[in-house]
PDB file of C-alpha atoms in Angstrom:
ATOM      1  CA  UNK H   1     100.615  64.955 117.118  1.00 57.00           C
ATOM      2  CA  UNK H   2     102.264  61.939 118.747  1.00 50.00           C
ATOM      3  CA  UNK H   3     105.521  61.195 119.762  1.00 53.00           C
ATOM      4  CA  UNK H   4     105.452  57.181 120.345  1.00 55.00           C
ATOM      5  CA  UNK H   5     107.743  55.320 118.046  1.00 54.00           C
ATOM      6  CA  UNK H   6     104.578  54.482 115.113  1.00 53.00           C
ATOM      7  CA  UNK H   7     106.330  50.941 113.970  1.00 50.00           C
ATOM      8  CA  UNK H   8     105.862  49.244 117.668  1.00 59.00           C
ATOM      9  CA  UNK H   9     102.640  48.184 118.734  1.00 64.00           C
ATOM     10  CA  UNK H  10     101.338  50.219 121.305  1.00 67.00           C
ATOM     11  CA  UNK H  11      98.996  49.426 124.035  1.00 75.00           C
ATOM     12  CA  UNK H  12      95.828  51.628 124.211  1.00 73.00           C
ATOM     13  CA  UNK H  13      96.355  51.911 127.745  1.00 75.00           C
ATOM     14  CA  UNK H  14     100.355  52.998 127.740  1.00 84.00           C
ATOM     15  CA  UNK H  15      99.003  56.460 125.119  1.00 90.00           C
ATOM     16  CA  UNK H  16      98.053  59.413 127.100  1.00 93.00           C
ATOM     17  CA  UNK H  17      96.924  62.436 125.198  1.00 95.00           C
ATOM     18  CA  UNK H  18      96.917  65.945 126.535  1.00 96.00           C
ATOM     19  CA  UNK H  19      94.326  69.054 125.084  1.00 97.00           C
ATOM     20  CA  UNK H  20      97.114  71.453 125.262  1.00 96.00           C
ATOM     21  CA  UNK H  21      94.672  74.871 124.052  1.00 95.00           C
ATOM     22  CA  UNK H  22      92.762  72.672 121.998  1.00 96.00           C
ATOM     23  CA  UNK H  23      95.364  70.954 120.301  1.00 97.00           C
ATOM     24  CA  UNK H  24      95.616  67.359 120.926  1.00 97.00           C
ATOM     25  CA  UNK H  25      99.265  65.478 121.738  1.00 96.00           C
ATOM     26  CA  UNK H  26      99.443  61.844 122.215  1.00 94.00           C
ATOM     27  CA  UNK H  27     102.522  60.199 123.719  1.00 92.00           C
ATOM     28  CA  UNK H  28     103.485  56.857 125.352  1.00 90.00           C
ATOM     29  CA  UNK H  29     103.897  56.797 129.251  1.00 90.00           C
ATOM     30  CA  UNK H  30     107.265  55.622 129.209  1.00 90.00           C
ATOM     31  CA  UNK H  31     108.199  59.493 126.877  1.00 91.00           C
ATOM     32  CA  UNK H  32     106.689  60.898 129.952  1.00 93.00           C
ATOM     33  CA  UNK H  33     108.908  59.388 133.070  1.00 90.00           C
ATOM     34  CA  UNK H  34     111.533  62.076 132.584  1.00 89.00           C
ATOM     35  CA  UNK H  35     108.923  64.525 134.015  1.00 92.00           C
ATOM     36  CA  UNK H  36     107.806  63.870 137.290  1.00 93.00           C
ATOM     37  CA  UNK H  37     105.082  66.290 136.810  1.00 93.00           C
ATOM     38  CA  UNK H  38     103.781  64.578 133.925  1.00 94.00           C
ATOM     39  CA  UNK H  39     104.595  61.124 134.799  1.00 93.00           C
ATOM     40  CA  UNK H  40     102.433  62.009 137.802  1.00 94.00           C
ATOM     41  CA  UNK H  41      99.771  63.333 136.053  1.00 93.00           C
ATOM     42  CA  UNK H  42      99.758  61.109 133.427  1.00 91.00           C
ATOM     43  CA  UNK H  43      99.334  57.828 136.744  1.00 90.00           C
ATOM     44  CA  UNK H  44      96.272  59.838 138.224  1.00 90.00           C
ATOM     45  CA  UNK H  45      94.679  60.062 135.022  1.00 86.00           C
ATOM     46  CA  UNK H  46      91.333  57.943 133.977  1.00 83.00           C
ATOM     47  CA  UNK H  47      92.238  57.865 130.543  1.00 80.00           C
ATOM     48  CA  UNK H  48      88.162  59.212 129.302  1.00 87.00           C
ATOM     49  CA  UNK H  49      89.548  62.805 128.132  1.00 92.00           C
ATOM     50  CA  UNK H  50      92.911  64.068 127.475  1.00 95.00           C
ATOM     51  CA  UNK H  51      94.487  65.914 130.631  1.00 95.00           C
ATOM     52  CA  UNK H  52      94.124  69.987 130.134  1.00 95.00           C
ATOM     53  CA  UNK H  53      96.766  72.514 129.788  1.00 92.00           C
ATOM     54  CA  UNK H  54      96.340  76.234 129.260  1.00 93.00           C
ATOM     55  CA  UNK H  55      99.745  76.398 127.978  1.00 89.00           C
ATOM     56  CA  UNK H  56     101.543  77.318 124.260  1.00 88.00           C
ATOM     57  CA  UNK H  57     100.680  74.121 122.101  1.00 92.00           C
ATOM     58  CA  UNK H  58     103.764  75.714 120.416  1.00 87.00           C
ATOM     59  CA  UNK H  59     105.973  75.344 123.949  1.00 86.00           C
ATOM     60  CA  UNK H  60     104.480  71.910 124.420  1.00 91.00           C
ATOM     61  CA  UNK H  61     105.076  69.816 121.064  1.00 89.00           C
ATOM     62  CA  UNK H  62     108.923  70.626 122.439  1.00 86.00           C
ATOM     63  CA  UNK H  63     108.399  69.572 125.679  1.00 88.00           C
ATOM     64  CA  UNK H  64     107.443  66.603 124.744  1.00 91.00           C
ATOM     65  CA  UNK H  65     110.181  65.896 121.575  1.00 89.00           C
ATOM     66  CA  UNK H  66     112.733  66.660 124.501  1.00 86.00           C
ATOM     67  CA  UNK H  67     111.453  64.554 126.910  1.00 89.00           C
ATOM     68  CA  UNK H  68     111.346  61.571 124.093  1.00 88.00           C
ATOM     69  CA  UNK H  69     115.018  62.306 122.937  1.00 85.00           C
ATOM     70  CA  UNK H  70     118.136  63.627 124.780  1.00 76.00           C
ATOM     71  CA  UNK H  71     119.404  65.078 122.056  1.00 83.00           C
ATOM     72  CA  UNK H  72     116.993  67.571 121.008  1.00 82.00           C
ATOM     73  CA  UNK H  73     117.520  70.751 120.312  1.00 82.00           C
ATOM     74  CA  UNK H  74     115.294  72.597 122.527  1.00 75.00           C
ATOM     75  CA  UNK H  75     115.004  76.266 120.314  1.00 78.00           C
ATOM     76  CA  UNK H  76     116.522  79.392 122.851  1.00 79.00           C
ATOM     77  CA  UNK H  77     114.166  81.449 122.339  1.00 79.00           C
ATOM     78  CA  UNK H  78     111.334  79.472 124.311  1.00 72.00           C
ATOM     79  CA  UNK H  79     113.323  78.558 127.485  1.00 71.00           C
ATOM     80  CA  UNK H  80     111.777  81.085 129.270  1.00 74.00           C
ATOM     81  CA  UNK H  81     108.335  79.640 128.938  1.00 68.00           C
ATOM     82  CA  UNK H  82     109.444  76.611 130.922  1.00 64.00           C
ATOM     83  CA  UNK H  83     109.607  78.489 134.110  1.00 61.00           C
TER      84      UNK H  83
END
């Protein structure tokens, strides 16, 4: 899945992806500088294979559509998974 805008022109070097239990997300660095965590992580990172989480793919794909619009909709029912 990715999240960056698909009609710009993207930079190879602005996409980080993430193996989130095997499933891959790609986003653009700029989706990630509402999270310090993942901003962080996403500075650190060399880029050769995407940074691991053993973490819901489900929790994660709305992690990242929140993070890449204020107005989503994050669904109730997985707000305790973000603790």
């Amino acid at each position: 899945e990715t999240t960056c805008d698909e009609k710009n022109e993207v930079r190879r070097d602005e996409i980080v992806s993430f193996d989130v239990q095997g499933k891959i997300f790609k986003t653009c660095k700029s989706t990630l500088s509402r999270s310090t965590l993942l901003k962080m992580l996403a500075e650190r990172h060399n880029g050769k294979e995407p940074i691991f989480f053993d973490k819901s793919p489900m929790i994660f794909k709305h992690v990242l559509a929140l993070l890449s619009c204020d107005c989503y909709d994050f669904p109730l029912k997985y707000l305790h998974e973000l603790d």
